[in-house]
mmCIF file of C-alpha atoms and ligand atoms in Angstrom:
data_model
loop_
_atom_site.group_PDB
_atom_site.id
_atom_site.type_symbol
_atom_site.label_atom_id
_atom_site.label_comp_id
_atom_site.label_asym_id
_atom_site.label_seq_id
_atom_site.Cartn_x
_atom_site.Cartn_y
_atom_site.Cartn_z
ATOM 1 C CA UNK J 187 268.750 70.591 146.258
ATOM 2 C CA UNK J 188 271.201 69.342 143.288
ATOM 3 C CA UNK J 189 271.826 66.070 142.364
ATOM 4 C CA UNK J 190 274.771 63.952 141.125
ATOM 5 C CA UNK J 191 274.055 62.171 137.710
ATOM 6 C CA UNK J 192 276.625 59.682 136.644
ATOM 7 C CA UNK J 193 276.371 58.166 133.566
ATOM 8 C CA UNK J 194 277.427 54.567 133.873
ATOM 9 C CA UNK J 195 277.992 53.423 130.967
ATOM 10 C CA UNK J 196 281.013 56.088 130.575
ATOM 11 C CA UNK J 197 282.333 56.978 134.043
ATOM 12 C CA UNK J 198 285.725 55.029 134.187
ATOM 13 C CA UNK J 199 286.161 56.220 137.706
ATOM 14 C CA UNK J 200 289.075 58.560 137.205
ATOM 15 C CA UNK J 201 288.491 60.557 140.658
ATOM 16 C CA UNK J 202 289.032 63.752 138.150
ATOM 17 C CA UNK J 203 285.677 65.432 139.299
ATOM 18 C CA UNK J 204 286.126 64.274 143.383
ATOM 19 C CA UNK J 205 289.756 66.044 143.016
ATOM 20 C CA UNK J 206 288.234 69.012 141.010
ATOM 21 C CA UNK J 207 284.970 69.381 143.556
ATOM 22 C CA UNK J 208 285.691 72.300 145.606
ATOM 23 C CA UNK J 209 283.862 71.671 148.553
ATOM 24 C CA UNK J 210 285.054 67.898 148.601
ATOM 25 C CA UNK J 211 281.568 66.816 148.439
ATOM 26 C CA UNK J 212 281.900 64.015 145.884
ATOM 27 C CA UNK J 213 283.353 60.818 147.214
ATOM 28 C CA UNK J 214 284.170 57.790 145.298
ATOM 29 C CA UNK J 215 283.612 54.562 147.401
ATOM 30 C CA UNK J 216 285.281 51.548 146.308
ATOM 31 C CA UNK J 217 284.303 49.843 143.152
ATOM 32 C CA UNK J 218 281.572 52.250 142.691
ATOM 33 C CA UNK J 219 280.736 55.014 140.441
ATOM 34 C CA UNK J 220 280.757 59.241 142.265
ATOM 35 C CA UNK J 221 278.194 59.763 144.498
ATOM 36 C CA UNK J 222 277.773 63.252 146.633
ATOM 37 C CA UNK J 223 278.773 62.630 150.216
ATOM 38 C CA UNK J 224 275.597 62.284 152.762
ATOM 39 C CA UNK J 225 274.660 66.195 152.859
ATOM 40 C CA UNK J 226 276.221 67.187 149.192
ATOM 41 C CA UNK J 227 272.922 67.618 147.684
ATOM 42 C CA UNK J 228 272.087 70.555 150.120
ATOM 43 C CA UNK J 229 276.077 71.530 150.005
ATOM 44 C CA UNK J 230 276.280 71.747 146.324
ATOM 45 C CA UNK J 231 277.461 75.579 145.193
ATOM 46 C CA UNK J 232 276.702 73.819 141.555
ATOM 47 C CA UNK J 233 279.555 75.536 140.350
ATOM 48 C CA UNK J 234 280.022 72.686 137.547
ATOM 49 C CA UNK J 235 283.747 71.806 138.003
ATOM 50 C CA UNK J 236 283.247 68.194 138.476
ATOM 51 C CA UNK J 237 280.970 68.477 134.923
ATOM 52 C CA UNK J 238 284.005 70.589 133.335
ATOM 53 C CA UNK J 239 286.542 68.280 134.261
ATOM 54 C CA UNK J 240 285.345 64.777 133.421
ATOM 55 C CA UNK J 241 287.172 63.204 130.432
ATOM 56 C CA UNK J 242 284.314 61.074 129.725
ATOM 57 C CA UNK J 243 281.822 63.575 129.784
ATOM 58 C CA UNK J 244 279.936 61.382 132.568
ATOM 59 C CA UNK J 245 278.529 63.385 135.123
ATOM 60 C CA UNK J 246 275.581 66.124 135.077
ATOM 61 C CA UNK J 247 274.565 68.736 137.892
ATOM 62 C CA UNK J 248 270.581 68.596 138.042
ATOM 63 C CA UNK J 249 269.388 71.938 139.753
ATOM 64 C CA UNK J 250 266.725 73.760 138.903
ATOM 65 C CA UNK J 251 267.985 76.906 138.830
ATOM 66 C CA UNK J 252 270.860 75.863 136.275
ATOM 67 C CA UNK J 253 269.785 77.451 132.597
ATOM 68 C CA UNK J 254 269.701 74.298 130.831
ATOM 69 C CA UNK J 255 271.845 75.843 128.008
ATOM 70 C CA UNK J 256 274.940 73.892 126.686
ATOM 71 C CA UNK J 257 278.136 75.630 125.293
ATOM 72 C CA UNK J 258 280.503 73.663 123.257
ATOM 73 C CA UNK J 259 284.397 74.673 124.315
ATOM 74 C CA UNK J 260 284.922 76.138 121.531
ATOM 75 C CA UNK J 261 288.388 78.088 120.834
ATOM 76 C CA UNK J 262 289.216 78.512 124.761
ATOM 77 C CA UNK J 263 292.727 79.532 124.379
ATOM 78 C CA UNK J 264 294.716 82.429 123.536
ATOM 79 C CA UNK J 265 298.513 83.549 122.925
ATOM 80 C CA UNK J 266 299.267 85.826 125.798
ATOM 81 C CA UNK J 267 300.737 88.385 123.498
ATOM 82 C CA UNK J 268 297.241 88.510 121.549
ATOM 83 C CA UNK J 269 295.181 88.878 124.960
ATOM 84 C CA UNK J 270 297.416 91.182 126.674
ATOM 85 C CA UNK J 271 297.505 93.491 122.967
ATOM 86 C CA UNK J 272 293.271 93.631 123.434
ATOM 87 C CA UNK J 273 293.604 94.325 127.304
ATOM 88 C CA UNK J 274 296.099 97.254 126.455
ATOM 89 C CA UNK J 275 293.808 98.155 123.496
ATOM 90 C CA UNK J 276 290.916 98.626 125.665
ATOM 91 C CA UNK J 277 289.839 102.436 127.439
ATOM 92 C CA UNK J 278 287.351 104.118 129.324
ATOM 93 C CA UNK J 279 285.474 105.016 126.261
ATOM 94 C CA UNK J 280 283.748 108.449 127.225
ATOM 95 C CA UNK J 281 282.707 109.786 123.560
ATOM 96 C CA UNK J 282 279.876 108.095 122.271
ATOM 97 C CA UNK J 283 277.882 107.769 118.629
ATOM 98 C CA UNK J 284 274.280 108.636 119.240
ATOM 99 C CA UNK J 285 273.980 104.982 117.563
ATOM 100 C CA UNK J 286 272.190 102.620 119.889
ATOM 101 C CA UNK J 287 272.961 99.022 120.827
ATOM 102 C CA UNK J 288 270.257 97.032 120.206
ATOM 103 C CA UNK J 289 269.009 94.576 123.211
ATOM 104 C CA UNK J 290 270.349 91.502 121.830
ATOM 105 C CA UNK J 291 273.864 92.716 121.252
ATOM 106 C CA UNK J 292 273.401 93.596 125.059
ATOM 107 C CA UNK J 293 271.716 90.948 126.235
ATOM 108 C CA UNK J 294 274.799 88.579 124.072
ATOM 109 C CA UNK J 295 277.212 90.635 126.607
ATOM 110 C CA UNK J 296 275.494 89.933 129.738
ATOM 111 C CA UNK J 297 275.222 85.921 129.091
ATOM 112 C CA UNK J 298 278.894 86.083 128.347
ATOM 113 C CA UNK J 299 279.096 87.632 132.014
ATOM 114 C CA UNK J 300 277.567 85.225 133.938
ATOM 115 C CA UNK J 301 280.436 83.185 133.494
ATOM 116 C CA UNK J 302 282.561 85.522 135.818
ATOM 117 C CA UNK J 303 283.418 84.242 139.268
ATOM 118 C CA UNK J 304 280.934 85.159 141.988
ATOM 119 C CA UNK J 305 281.851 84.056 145.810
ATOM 120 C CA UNK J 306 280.592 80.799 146.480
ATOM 121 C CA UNK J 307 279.153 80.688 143.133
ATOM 122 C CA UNK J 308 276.251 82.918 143.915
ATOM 123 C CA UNK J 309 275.891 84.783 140.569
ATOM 124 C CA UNK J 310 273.603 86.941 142.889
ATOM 125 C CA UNK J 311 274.259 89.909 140.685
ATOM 126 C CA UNK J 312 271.315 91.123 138.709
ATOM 127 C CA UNK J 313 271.137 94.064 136.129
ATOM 128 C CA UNK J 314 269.170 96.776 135.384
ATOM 129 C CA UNK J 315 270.132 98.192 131.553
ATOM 130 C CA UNK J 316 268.720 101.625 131.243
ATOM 131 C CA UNK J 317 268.166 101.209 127.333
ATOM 132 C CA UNK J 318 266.200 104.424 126.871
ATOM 133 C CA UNK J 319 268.966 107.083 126.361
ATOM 134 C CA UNK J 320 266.276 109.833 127.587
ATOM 135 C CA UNK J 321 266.082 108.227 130.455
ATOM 136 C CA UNK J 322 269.561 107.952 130.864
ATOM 137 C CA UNK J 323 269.913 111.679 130.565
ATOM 138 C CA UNK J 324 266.717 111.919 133.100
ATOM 139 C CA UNK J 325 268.440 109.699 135.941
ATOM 140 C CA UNK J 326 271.540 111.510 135.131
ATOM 141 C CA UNK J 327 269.893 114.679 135.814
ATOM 142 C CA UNK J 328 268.590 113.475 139.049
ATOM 143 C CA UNK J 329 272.565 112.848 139.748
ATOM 144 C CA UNK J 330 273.497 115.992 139.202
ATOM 145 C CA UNK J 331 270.524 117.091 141.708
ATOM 146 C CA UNK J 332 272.371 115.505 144.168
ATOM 147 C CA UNK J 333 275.428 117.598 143.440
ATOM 148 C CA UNK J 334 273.378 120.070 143.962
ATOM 149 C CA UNK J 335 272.579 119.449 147.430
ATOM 150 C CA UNK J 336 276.472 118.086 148.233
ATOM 151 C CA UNK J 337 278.000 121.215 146.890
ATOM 152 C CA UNK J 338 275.880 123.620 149.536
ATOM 153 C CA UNK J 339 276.521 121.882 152.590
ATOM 154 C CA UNK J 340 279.880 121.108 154.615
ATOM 155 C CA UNK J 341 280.293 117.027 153.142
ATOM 156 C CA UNK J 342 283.798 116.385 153.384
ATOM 157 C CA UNK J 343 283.070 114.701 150.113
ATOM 158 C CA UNK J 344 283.431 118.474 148.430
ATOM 159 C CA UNK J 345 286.950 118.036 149.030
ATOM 160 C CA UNK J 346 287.774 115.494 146.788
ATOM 161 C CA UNK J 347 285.406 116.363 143.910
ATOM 162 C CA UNK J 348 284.512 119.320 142.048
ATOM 163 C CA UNK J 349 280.694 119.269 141.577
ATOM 164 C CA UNK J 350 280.570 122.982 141.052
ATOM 165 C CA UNK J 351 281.834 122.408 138.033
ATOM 166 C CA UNK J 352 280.344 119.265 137.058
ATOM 167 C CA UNK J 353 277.159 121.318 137.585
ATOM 168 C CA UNK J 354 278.020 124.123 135.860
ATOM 169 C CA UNK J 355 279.103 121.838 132.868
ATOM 170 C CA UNK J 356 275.878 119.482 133.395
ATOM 171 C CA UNK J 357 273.363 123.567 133.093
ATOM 172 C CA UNK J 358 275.153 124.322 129.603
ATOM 173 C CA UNK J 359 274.130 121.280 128.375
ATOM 174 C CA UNK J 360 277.281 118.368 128.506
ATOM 175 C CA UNK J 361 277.161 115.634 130.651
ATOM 176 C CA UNK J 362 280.558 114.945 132.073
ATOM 177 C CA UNK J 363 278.542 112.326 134.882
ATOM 178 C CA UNK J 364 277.062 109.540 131.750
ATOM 179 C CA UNK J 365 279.221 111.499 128.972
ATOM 180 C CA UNK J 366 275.973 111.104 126.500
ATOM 181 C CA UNK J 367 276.252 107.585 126.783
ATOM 182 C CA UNK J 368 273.197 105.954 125.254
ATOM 183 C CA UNK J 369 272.588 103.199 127.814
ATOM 184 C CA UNK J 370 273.381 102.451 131.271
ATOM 185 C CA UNK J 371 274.158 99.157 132.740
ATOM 186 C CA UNK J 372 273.703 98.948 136.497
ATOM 187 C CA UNK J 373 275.172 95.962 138.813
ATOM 188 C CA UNK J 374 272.914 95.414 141.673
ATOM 189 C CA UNK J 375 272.174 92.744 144.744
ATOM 190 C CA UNK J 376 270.462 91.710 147.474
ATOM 191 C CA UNK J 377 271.191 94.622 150.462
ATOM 192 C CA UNK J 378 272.113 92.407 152.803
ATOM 193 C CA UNK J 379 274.156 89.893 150.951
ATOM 194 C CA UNK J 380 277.646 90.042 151.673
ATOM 195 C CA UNK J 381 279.315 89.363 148.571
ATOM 196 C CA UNK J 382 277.085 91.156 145.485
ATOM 197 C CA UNK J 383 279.275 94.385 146.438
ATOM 198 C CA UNK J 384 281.927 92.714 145.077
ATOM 199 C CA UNK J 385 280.681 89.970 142.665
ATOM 200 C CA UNK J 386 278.953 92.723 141.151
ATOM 201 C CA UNK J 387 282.101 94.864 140.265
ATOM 202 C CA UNK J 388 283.921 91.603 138.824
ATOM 203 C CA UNK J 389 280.917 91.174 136.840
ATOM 204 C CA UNK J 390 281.336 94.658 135.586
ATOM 205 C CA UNK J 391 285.033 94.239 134.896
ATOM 206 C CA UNK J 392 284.154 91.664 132.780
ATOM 207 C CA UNK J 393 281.588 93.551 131.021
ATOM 208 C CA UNK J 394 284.034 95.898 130.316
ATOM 209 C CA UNK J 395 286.820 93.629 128.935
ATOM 210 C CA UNK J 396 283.913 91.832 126.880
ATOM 211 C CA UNK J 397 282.244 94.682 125.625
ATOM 212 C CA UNK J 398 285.203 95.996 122.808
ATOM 213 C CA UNK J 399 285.051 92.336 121.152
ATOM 214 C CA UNK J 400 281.403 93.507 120.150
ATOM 215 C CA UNK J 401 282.546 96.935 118.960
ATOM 216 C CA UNK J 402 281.346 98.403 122.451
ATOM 217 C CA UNK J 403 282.976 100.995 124.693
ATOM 218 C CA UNK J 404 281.807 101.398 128.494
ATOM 219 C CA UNK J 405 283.379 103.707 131.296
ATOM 220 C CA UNK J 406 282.533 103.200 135.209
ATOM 221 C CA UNK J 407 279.924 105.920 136.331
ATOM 222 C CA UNK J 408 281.291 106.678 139.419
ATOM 223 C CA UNK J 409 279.890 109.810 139.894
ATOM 224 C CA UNK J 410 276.294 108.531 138.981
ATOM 225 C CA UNK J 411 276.769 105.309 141.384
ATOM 226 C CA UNK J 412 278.106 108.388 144.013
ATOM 227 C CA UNK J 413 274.515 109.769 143.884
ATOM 228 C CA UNK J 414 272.729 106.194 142.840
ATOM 229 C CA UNK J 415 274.189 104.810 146.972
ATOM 230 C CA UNK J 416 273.084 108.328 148.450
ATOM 231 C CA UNK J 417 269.834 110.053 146.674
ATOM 232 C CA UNK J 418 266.970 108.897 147.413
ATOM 233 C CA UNK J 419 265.097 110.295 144.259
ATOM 234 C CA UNK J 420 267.413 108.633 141.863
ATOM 235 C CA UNK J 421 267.042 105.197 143.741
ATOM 236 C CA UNK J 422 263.575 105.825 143.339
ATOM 237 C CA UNK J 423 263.485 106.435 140.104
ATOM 238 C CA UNK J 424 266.005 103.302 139.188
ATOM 239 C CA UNK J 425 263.079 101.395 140.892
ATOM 240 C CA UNK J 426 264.848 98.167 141.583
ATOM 241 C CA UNK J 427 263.345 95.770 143.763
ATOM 242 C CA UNK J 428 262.712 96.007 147.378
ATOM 243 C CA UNK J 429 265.450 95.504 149.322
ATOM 244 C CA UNK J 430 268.226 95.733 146.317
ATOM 245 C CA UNK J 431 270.442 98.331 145.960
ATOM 246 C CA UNK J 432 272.907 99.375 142.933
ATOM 247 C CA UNK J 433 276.249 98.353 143.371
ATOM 248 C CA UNK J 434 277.733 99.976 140.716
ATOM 249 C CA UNK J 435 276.580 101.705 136.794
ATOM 250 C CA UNK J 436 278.611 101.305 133.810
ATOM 251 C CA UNK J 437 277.863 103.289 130.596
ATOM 252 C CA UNK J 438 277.655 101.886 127.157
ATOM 253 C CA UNK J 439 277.766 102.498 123.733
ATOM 254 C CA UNK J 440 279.439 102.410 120.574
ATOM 255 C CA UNK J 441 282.394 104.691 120.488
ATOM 256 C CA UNK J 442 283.266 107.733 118.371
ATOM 257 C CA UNK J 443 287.305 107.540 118.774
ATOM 258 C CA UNK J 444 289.250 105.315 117.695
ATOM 259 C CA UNK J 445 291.955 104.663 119.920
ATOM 260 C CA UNK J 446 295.613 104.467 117.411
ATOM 261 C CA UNK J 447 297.873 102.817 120.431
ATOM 262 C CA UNK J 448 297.963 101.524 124.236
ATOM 263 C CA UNK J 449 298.817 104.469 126.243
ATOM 264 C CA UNK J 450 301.881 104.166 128.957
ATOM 265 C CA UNK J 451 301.471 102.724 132.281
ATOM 266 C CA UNK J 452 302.814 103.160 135.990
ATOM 267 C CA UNK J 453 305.928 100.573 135.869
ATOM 268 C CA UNK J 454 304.695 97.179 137.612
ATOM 269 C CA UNK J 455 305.082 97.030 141.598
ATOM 270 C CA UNK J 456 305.165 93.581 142.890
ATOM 271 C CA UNK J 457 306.594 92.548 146.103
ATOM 272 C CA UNK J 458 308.224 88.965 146.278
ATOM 273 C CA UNK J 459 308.189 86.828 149.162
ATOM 274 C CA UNK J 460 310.023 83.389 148.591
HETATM 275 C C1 LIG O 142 285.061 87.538 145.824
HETATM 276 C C2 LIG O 142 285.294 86.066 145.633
HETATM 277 C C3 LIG O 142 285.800 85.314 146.659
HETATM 278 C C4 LIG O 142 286.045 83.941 146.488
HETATM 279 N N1 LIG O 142 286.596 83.229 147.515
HETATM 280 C C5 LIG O 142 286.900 81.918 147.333
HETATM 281 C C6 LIG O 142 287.544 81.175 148.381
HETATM 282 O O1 LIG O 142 287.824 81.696 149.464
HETATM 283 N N2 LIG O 142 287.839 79.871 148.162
HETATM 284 C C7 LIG O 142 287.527 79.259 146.983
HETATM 285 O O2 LIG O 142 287.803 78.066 146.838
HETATM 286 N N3 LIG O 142 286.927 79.924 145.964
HETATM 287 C C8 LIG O 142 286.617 81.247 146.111
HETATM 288 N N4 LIG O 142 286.035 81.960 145.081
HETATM 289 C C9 LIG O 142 285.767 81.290 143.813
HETATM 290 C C10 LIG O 142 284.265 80.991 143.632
HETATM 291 O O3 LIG O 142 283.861 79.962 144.495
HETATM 292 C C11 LIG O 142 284.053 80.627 142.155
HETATM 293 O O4 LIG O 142 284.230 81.793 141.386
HETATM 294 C C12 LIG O 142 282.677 80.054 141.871
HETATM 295 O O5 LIG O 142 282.493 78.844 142.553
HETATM 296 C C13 LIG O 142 282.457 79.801 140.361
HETATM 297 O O6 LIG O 142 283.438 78.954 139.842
HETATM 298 P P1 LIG O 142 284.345 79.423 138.603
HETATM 299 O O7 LIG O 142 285.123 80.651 139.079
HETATM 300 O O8 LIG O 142 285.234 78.271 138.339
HETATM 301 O O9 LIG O 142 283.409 79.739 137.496
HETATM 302 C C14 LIG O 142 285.750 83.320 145.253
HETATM 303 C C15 LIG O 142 285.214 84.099 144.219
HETATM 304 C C16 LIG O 142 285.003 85.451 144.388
HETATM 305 C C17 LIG O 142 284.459 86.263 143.259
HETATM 306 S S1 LIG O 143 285.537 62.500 136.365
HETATM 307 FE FE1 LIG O 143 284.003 61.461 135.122
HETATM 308 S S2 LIG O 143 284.918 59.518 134.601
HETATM 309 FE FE2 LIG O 143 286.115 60.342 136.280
HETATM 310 S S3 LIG O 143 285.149 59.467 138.126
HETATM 311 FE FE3 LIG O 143 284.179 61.433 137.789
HETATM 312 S S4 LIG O 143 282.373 60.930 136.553
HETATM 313 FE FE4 LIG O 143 283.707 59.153 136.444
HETATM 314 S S1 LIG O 144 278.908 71.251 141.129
HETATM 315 FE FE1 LIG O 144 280.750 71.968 142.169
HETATM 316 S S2 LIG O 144 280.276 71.794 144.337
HETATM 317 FE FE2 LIG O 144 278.750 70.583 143.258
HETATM 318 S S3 LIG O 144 279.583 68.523 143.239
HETATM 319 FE FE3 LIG O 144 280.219 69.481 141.322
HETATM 320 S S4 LIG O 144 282.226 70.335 141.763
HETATM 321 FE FE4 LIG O 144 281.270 69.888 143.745
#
C-alpha cells in the first residue's frame, strides 16, 4: 500500500504529476491539492513519475519497499554524437586481466541498474554475482559437463553448436564458455513471473552499456545460461532460491584489449509506415 504525500505549502496545482501518472490514478478535484483516486493506494506501480515531474518538488511516494535513497539530477543530458561514440565504442569484451573487481565497484554498477525499465515497474530481477573466479571456472566446468551429455545424444541443439569443440578446447585448458572471466553476473526471477525473462535481459543490457564507464568489459554467456536453463547440477550448484531460475549470466571483468575504433555494422533496416 503507497501513499500520496503532497506538500501543501508548495503544490501550486499544476496537474503535471496527474498528466505524468501512468495508470491515471492521481486525480485533482477542484480547488484541492492531488489525491490518489479511491483504490490508487493498492494500484500504485510506485514508479515515481508524478515525484519526477513536479516543478515544485511537492509530492512524495511513501512505500515501504522504496530504498529511501535520494539522487540529485545531476548532469542528465548528453550530445547524441558523444553517446552514440561510447555505444559504438563498446564490445563483447572476451579477454580478461586476471585483475579482480572489487564488490563495491560491482555493487556501484548494479544500483545504477535498477534504474532500467522493468514491466509494470516490478524491478523483480535479482542477481547472483559469482565473485570467486574459482568458482566461476567450477560452474563453468559443470557447463561444459553438460556439453558433454548434449554432444552424445541426438539434441537437435548439436546442429547449431559445436560443443565438440568447445569441449575439446574447455580439456586443454581455455575456456571459450566464461573466456577466464573473473566474475559472473547472473539475472534471475521468480519462475513463474511473466515478465523477469525479459526485465532481466534489459537489466543486463544496461549492465553492459554501464559497465565500460567504470573501466569494465562484460560479454553475454550464452553458452553457460544454455546449460544454467537445462543442467540440473549447475542449477544446483548456482543455488538460487526456491522457485527462481537464471534468466540469463553475463561475464565481467576488466579488459586486456583495448579496442582502437568502432567496428562496421549491417546498414540500418527500418520500415516506414506513414
Ligand atoms: C517489457 C516491458 C514492457 C512494458 N510495457 C509497458 C506498457 O505496455 N505500457 C506502459 O505504459 N509502460 C510499459 N512499460 C514501462 C514500465 O511500466 C516502466 O519501465 C516502469 O513503470 C518504470 O518506469 P521508468 O521506465 O520510467 O523508470 C514496460 C516496460 C518493460 C520493460
Ligand atoms: S505536479 Fe506538483 S505542483 Fe503540480 S499538482 Fe502535482 S504536486 Fe502539485
Ligand atoms: S508513483 Fe507512478 S503510479 Fe503511483 S501515483 Fe505516482 S505516477 Fe502514478
Amino acid at each position: 500500500m503507497s501513499k500520496l504525500a503532497i506538500n501543501s505549502q508548495r503544490c501550486t496545482r499544476c496537474g503535471l504529476c496527474a498528466t505524468a501518472c501512468p495508470l491515471g490514478i492521481i486525480r485533482l478535484p477542484e480547488g484541492e491539492q492531488p489525491r490518489y483516486v479511491a483504490d490508487g493506494a493498492t494500484r500504485c506501480i510506485i514508479c515515481g513519475h508524478c515525484v519526477a515531474v513536479c516543478p515544485s518538488a511537492a509530492v512524495e511516494i511513501e512505500d515501504a519497499r522504496l530504498d529511501p535513497a535520494v539522487y540529485e539530477t545531476g548532469e542528465a543530458e548528453i550530445a547524441p554524437e558523444r553517446l552514440a561514440a561510447y555505444l559504438r565504442m563498446r564490445r563483447s569484451v572476451r579477454n580478461y586481466l586476471d585483475t579482480p573487481v572489487d564488490r563495491d565497484t560491482i555493487e556501484r554498477l548494479l544500483d545504477i541498474v535498477r534504474y532500467a525499465p522493468t514491466s509494470g515497474n516490478s524491478q523483480s530481477i535479482r542477481w547472483l554475482v559469482i565473485h570467486n573466479t574459482g568458482e566461476v571456472r567450477r560452474l563453468t566446468g559443470l557447463a561444459v559437463d553438460w556439453m558433454r551429455t548434449v554432444m552424445v545424444s541426438d539434441a537437435p541443439i548439436n546442429a547449431y553448436f559445436n560443443f565438440e569443440g568447445i569441449i575439446r578446447s574447455w580439456d586443454k585448458g581455455n575456456d571459450p564458455v566464461c573466456r577466464k572471466a573473473p566474475h559472473l553476473v547472473v539475472a534471475y526471477g521468480h519462475r513463474e513471473s511473466l515478465v523477469a525473462g525479459t526485465d532481466a535481459i534489459i537489466a543486463l543490457a544496461h549492465l553492459e552499456i554501464a559497465a565500460p564507464s567504470f573501466g569494465l568489459g562484460t560479454c553475454w554467456a550464452g553458452f553457460f545460461q544454455m546449460a544454467a536453463a537445462r543442467w540440473e547440477p549447475l542449477q544446483r550448484a548456482l543455488d538460487l532460491p526456491a522457485d527462481h531460475l537464471p534468466v540469463h549470466a553475463m561475464m565481467l571483468g576488466y579488459p586486456l584489449l583495448r579496442y582502437q575504433r568502432p567496428p562496421k555494422r549491417n546498414p540500418l533496416t527500418v520500415a516506414w509506415r506513414s
